[in-house]
PDB file of C-alpha atoms (C1' of nucleotides) in Angstrom:
ATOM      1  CA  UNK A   1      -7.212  18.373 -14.879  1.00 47.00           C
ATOM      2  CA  UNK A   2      -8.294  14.750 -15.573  1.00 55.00           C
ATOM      3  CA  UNK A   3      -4.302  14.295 -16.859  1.00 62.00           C
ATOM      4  CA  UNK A   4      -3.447  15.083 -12.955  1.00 75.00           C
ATOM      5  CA  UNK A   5      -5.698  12.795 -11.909  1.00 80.00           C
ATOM      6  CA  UNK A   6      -3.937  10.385 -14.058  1.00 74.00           C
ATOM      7  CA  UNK A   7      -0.338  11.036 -12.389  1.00 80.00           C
ATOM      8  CA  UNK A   8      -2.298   9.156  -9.543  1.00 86.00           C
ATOM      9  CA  UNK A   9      -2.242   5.890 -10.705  1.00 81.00           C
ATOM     10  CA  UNK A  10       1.445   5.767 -11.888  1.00 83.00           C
ATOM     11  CA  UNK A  11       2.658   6.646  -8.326  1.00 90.00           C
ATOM     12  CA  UNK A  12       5.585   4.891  -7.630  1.00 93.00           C
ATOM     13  CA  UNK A  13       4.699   1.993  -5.376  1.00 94.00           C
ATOM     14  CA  UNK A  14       7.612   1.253  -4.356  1.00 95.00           C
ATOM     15  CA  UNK A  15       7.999   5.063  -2.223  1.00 96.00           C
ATOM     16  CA  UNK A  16       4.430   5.347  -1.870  1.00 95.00           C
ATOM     17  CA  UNK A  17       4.230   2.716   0.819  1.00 93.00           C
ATOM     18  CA  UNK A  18       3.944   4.431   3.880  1.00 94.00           C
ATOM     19  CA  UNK A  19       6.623   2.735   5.898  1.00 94.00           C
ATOM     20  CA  UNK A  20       9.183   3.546   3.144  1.00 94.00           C
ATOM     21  CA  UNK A  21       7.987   6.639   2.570  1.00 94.00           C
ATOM     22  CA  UNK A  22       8.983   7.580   6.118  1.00 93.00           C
ATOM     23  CA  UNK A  23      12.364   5.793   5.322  1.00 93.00           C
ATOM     24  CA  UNK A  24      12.909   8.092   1.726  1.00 95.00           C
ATOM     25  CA  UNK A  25      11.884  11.201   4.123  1.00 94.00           C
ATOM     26  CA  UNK A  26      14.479  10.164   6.881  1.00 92.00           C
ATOM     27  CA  UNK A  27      17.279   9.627   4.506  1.00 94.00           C
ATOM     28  CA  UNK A  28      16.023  12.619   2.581  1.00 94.00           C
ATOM     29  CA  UNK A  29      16.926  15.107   5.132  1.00 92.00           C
ATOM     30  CA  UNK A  30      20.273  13.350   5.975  1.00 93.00           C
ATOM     31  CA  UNK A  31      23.677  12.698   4.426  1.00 93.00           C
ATOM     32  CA  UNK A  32      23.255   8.839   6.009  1.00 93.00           C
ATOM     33  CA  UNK A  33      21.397   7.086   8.657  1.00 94.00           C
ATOM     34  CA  UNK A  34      22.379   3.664  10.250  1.00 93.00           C
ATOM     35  CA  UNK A  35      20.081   0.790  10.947  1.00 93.00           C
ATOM     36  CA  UNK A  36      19.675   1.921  14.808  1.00 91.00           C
ATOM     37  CA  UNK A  37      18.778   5.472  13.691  1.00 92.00           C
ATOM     38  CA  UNK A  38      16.268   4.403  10.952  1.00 93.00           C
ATOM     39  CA  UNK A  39      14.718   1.758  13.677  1.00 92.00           C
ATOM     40  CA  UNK A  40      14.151   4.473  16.242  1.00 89.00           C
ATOM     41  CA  UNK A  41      12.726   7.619  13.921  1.00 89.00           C
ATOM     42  CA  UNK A  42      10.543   5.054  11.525  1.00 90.00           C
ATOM     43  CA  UNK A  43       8.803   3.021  14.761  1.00 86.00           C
ATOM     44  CA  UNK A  44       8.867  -0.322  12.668  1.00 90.00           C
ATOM     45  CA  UNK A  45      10.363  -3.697  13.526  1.00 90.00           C
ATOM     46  CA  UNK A  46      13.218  -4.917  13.165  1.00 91.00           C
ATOM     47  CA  UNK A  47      12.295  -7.376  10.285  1.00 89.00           C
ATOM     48  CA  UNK A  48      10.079  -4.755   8.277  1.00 92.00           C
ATOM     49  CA  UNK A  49      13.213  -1.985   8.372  1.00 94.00           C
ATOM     50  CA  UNK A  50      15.273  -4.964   7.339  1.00 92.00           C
ATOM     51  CA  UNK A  51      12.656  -5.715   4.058  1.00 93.00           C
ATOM     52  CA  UNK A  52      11.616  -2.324   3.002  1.00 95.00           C
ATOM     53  CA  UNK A  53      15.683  -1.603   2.952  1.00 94.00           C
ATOM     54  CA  UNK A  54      15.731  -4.264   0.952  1.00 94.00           C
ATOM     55  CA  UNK A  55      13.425  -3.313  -1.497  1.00 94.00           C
ATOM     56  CA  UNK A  56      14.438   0.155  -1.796  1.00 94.00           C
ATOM     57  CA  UNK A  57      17.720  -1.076  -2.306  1.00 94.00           C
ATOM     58  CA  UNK A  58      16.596  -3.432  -4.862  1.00 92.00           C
ATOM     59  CA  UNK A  59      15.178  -0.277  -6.499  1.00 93.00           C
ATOM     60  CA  UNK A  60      18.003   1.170  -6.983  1.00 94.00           C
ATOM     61  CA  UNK A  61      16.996   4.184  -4.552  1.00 95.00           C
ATOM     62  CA  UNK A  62      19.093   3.829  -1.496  1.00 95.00           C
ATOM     63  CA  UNK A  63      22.600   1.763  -1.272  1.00 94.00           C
ATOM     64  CA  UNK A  64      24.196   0.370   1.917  1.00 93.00           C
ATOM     65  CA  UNK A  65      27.332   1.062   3.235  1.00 92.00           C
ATOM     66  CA  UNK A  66      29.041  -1.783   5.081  1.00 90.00           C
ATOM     67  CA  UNK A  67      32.167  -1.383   7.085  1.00 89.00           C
ATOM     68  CA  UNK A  68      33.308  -2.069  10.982  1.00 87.00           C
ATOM     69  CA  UNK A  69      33.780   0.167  13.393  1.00 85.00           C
ATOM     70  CA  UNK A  70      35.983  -1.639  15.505  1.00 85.00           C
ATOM     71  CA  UNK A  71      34.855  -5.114  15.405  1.00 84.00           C
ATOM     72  CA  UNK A  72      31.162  -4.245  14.990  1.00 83.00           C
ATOM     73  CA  UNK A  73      29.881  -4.072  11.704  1.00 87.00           C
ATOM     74  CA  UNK A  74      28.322  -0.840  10.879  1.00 90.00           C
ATOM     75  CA  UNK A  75      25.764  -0.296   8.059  1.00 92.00           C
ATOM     76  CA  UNK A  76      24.853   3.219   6.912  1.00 94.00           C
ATOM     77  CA  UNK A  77      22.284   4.067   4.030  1.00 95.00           C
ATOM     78  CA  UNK A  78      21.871   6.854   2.092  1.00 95.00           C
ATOM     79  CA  UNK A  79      19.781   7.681  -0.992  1.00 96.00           C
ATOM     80  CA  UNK A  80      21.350   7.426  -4.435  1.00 96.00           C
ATOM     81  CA  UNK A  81      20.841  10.117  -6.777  1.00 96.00           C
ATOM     82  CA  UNK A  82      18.401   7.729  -8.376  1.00 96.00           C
ATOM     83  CA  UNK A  83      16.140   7.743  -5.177  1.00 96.00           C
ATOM     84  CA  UNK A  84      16.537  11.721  -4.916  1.00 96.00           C
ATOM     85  CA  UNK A  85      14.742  12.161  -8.479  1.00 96.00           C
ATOM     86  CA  UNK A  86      12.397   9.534  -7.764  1.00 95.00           C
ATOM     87  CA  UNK A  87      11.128  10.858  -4.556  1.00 95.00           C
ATOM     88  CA  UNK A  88      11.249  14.274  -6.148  1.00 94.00           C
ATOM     89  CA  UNK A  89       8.593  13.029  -9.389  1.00 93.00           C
ATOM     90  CA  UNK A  90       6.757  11.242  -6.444  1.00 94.00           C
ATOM     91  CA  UNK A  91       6.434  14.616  -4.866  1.00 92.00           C
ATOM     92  CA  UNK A  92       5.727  16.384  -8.024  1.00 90.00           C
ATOM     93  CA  UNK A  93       2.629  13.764  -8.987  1.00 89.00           C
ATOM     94  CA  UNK A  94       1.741  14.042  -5.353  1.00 89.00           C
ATOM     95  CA  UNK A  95       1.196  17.731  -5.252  1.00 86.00           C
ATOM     96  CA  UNK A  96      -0.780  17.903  -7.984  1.00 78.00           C
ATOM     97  CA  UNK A  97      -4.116  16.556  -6.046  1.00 76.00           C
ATOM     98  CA  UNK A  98      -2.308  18.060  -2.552  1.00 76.00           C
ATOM     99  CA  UNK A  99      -1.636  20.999  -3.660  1.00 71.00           C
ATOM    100  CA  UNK A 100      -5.218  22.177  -5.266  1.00 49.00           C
ATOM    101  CA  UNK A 101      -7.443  23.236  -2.555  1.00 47.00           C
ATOM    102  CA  UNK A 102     -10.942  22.054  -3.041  1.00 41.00           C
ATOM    103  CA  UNK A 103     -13.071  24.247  -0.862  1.00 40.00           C
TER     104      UNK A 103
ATOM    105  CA  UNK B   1      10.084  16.997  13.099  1.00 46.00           C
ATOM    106  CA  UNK B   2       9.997  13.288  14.058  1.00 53.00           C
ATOM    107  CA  UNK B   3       6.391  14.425  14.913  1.00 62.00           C
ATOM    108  CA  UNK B   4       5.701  15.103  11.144  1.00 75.00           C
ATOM    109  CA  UNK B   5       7.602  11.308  10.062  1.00 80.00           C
ATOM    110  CA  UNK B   6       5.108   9.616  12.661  1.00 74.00           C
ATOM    111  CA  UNK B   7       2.317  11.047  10.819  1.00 80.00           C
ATOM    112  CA  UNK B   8       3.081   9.209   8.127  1.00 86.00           C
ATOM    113  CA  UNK B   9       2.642   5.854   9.578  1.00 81.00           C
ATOM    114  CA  UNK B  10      -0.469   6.348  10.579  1.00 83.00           C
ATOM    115  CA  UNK B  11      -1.959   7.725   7.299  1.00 90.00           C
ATOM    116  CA  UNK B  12      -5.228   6.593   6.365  1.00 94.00           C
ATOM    117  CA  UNK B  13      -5.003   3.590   3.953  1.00 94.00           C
ATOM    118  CA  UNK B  14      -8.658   3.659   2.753  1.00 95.00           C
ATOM    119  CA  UNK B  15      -7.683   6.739   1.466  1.00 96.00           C
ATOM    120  CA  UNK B  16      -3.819   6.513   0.321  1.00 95.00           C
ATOM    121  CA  UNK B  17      -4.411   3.396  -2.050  1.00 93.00           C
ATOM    122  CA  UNK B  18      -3.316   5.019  -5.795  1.00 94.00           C
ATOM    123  CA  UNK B  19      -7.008   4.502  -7.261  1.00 94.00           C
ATOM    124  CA  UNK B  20      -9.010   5.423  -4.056  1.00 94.00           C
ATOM    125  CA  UNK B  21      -6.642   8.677  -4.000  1.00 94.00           C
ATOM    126  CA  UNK B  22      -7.915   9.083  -7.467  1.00 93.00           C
ATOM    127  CA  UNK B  23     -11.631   8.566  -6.737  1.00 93.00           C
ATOM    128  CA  UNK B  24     -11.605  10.354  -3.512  1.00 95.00           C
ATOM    129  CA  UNK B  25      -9.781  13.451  -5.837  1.00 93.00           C
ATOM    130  CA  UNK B  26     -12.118  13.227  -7.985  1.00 92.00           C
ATOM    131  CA  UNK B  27     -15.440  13.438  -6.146  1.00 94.00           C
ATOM    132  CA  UNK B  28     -13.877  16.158  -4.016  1.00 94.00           C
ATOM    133  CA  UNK B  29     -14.341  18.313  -6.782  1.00 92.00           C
ATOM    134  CA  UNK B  30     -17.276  17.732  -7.922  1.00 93.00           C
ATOM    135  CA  UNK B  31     -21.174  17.437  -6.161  1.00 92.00           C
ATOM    136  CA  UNK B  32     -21.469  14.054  -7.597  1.00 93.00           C
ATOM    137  CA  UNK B  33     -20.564  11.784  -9.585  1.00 94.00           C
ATOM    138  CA  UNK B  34     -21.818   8.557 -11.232  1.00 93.00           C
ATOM    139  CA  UNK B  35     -20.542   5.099 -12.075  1.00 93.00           C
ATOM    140  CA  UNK B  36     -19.787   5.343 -16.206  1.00 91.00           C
ATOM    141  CA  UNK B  37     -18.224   8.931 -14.943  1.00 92.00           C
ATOM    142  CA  UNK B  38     -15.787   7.475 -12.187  1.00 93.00           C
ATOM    143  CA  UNK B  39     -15.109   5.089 -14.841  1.00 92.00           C
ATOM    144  CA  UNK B  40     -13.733   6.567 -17.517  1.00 90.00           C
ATOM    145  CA  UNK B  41     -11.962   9.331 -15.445  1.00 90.00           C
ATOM    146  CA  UNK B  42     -10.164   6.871 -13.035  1.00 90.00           C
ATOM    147  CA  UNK B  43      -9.419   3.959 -15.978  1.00 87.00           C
ATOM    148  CA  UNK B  44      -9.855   1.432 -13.613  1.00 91.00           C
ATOM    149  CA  UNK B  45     -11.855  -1.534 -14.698  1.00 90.00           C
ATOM    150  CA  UNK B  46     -15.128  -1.771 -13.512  1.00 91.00           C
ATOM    151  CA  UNK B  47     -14.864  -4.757 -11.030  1.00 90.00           C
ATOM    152  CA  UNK B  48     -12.348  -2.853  -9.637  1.00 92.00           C
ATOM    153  CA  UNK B  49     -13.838   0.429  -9.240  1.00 93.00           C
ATOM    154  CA  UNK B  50     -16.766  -1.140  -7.636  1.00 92.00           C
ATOM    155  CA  UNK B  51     -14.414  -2.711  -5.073  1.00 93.00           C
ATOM    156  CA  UNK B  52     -12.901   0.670  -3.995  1.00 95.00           C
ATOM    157  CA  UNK B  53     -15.993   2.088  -4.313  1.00 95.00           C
ATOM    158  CA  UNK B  54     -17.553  -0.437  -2.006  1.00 94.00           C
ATOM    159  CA  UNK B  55     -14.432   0.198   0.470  1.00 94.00           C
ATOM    160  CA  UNK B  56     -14.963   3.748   0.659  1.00 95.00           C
ATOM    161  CA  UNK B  57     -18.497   3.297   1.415  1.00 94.00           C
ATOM    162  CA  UNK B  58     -17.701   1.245   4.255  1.00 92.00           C
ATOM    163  CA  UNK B  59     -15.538   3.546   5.580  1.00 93.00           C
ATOM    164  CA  UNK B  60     -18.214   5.814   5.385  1.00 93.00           C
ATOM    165  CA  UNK B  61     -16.412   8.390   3.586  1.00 95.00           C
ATOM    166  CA  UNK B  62     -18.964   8.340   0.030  1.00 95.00           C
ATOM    167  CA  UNK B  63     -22.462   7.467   0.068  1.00 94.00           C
ATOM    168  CA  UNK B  64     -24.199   5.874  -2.841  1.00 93.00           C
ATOM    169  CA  UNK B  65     -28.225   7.217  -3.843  1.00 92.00           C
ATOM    170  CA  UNK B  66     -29.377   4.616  -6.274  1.00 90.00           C
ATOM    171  CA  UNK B  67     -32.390   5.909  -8.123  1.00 89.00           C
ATOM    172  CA  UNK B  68     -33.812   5.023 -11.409  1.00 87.00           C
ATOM    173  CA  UNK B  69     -33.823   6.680 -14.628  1.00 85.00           C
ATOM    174  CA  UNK B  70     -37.168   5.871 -16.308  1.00 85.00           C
ATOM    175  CA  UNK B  71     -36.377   1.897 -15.889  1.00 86.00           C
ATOM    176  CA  UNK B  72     -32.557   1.991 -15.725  1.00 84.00           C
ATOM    177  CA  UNK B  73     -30.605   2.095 -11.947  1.00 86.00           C
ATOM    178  CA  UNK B  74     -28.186   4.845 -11.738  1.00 90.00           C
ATOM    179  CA  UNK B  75     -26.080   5.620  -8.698  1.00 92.00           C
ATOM    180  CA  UNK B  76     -24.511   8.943  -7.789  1.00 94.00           C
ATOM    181  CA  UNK B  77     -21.587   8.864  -5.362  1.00 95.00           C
ATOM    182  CA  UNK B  78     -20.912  11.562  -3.845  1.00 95.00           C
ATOM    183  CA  UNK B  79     -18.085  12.487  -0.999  1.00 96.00           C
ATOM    184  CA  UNK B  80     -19.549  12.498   3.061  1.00 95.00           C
ATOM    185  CA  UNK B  81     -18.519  15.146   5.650  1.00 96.00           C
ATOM    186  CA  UNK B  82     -16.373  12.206   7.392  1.00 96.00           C
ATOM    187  CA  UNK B  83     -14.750  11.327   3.749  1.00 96.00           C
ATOM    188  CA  UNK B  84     -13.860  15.444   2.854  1.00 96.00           C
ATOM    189  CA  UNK B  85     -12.436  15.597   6.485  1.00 96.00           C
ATOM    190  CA  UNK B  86     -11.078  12.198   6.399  1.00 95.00           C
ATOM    191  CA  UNK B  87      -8.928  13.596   2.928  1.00 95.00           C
ATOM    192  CA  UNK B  88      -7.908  17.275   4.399  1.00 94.00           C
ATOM    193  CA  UNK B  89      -6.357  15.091   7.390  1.00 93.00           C
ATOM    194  CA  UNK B  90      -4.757  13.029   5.361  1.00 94.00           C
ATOM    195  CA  UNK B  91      -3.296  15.945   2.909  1.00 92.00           C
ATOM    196  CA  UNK B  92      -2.067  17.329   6.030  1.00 90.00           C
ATOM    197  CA  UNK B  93      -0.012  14.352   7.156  1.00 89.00           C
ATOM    198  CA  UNK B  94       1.254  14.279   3.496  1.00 89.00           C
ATOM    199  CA  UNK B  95       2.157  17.787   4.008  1.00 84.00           C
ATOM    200  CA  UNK B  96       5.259  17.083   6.023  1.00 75.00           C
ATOM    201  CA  UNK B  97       6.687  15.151   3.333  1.00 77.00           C
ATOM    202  CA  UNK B  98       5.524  17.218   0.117  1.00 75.00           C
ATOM    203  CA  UNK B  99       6.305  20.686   2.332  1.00 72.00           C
ATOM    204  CA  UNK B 100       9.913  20.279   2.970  1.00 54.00           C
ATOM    205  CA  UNK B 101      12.688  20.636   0.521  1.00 51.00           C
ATOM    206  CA  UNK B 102      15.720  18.536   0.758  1.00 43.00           C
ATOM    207  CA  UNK B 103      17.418  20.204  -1.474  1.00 41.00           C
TER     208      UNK B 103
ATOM    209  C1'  DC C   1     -34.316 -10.795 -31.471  1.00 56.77           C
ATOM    210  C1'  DA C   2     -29.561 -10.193 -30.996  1.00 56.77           C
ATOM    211  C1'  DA C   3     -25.975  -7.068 -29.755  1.00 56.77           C
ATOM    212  C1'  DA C   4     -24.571  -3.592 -26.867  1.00 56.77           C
ATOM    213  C1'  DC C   5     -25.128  -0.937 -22.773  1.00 56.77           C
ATOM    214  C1'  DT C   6     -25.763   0.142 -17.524  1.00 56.77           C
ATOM    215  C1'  DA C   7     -24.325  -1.108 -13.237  1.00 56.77           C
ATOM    216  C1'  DG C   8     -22.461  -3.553 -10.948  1.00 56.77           C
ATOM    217  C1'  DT C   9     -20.847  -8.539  -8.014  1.00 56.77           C
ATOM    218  C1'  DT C  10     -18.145 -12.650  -7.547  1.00 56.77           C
ATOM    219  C1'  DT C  11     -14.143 -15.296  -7.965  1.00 56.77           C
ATOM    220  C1'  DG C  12      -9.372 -16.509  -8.476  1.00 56.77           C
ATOM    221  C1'  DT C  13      -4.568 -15.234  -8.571  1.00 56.77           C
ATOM    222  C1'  DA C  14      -0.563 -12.866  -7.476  1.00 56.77           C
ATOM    223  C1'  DT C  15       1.742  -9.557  -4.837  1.00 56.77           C
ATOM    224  C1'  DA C  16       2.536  -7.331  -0.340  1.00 56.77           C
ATOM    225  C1'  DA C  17       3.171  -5.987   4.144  1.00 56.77           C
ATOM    226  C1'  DT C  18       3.673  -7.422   8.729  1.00 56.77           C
ATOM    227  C1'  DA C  19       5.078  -9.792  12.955  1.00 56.77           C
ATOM    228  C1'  DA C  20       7.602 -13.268  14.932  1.00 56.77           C
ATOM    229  C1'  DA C  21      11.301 -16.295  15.044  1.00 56.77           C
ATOM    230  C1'  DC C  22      15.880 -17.106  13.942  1.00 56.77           C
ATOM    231  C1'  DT C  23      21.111 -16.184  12.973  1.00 56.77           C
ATOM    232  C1'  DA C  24      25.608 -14.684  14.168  1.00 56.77           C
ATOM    233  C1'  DG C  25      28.640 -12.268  16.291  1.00 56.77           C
ATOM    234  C1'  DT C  26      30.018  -8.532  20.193  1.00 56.77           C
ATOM    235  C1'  DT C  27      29.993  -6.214  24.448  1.00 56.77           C
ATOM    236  C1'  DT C  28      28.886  -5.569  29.174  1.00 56.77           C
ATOM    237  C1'  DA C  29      27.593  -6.887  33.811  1.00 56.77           C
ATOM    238  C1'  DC C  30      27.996 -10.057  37.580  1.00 56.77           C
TER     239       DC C  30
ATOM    240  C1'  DG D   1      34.014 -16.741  32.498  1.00 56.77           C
ATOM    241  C1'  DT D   2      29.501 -16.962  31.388  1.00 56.77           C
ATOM    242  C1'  DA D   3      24.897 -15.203  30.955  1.00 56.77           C
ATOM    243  C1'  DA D   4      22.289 -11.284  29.403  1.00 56.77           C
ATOM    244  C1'  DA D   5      21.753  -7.712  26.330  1.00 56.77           C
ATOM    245  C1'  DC D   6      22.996  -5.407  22.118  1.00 56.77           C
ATOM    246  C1'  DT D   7      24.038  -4.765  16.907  1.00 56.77           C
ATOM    247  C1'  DA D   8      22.520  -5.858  12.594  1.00 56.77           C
ATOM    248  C1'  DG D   9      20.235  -7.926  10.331  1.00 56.77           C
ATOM    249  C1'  DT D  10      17.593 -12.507   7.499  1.00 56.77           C
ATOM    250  C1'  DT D  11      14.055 -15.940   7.054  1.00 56.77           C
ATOM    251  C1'  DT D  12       9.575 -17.659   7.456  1.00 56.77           C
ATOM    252  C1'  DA D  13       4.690 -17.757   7.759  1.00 56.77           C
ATOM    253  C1'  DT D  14       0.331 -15.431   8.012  1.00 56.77           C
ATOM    254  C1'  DT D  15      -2.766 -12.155   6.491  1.00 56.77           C
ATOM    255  C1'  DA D  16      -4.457  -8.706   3.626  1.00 56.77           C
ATOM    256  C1'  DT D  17      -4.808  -6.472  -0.840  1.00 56.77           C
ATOM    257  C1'  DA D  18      -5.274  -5.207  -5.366  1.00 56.77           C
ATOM    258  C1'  DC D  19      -6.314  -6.558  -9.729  1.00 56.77           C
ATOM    259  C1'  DA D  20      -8.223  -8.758 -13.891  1.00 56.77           C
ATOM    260  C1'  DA D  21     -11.514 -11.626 -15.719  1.00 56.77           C
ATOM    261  C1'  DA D  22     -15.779 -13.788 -15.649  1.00 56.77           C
ATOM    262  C1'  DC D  23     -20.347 -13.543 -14.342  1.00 56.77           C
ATOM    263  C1'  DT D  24     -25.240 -11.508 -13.226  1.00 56.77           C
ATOM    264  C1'  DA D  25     -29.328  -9.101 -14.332  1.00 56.77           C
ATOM    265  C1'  DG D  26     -31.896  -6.171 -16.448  1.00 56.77           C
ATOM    266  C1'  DT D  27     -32.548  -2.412 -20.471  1.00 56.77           C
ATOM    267  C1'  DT D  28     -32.207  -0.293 -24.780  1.00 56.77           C
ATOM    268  C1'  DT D  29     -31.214   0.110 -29.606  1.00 56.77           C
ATOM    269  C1'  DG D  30     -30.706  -1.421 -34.379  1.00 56.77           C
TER     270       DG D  30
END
DNA sequence: CAAACTAGTTTGTATAATAAACTAGTTTAC
DNA sequence: GTAAACTAGTTTATTATACAAACTAGTTTG
């Protein structure tokens, strides 16, 4: 019970912040999203999609796919099998307080 | 479902912080608890459990009932009505990530 | 009477998230 | 053909935050 309780404190900070959290969940439930797409569904500015990509990139969890389409460049992301089993333990350490009803 | 992403970026952050999770976990299941308790069950130092402490009480969502012991203080914390609805909300907004499989 | 304990508060540092401004090129409307 | 708007971001600066460590103040135990 109290080892539960200590899955809380090793949550991964760098999914458990909410805005990337709704970025992990986005790409989560696609193959790959571009910039536009993630800018629209997450709500945030330009700037903070631009950092938290950054980091989760830096984390190894999503990677960046840069080509043109035409003479536009076009960016997608998608989550790398490293940022699948992360989110997944996230959700696992997660559950553990969600998932116990208290009342 | 872009419904249940937007919930996510407007989940309480009193409550989401790792060790507030953790203290707000634990005195859900419990009447109350006091200070050497929270303590050693969260493993957070003292200066900073009486931080979060202090930040959940002015969110309103614990109360503290300082009393003495023959000459010594003691404090039991215990969860309000706003704090055990305040943490049901926010394990519902959770929901939407922890609910759906990706895979 | 000194060390250890209860129950914290205060302070200083380092990390962080956020918004706003900026960059650089492309496309569309007038 | 040029100004406005769009794509796709990066950089910068401000603010907030968490955290550890030091401090306070009284009490109890050896």
């Amino acid at each position: 019970m109290s080892a539960s309780i200590q899955n809380l404190s090793g949550l991964d900070r760098v999914i458990h912040e909410p805005a990337r959290l709704m970025l992990v969940t986005l790409l989560s439930a696609v193959e790959s999203a571009d910039f536009l797409y993630l800018l629209k569904e997450s709500d945030l500015t330009k700037g903070n999609l631009s950092v938290h990509l950054s980091k989760l990139e830096e984390a190894g969890y999503i990677e960046a796919e840069k080509t043109f389409r035409g003479k536009m460049p076009h960016t997608e992301y998608r989550l790398t099998s490293k940022g699948k089993s992360a989110f997944d333990q996230y959700r696992k350490n997660l559950s553990s307080v969600l998932g116990v009803k208290s009342k």
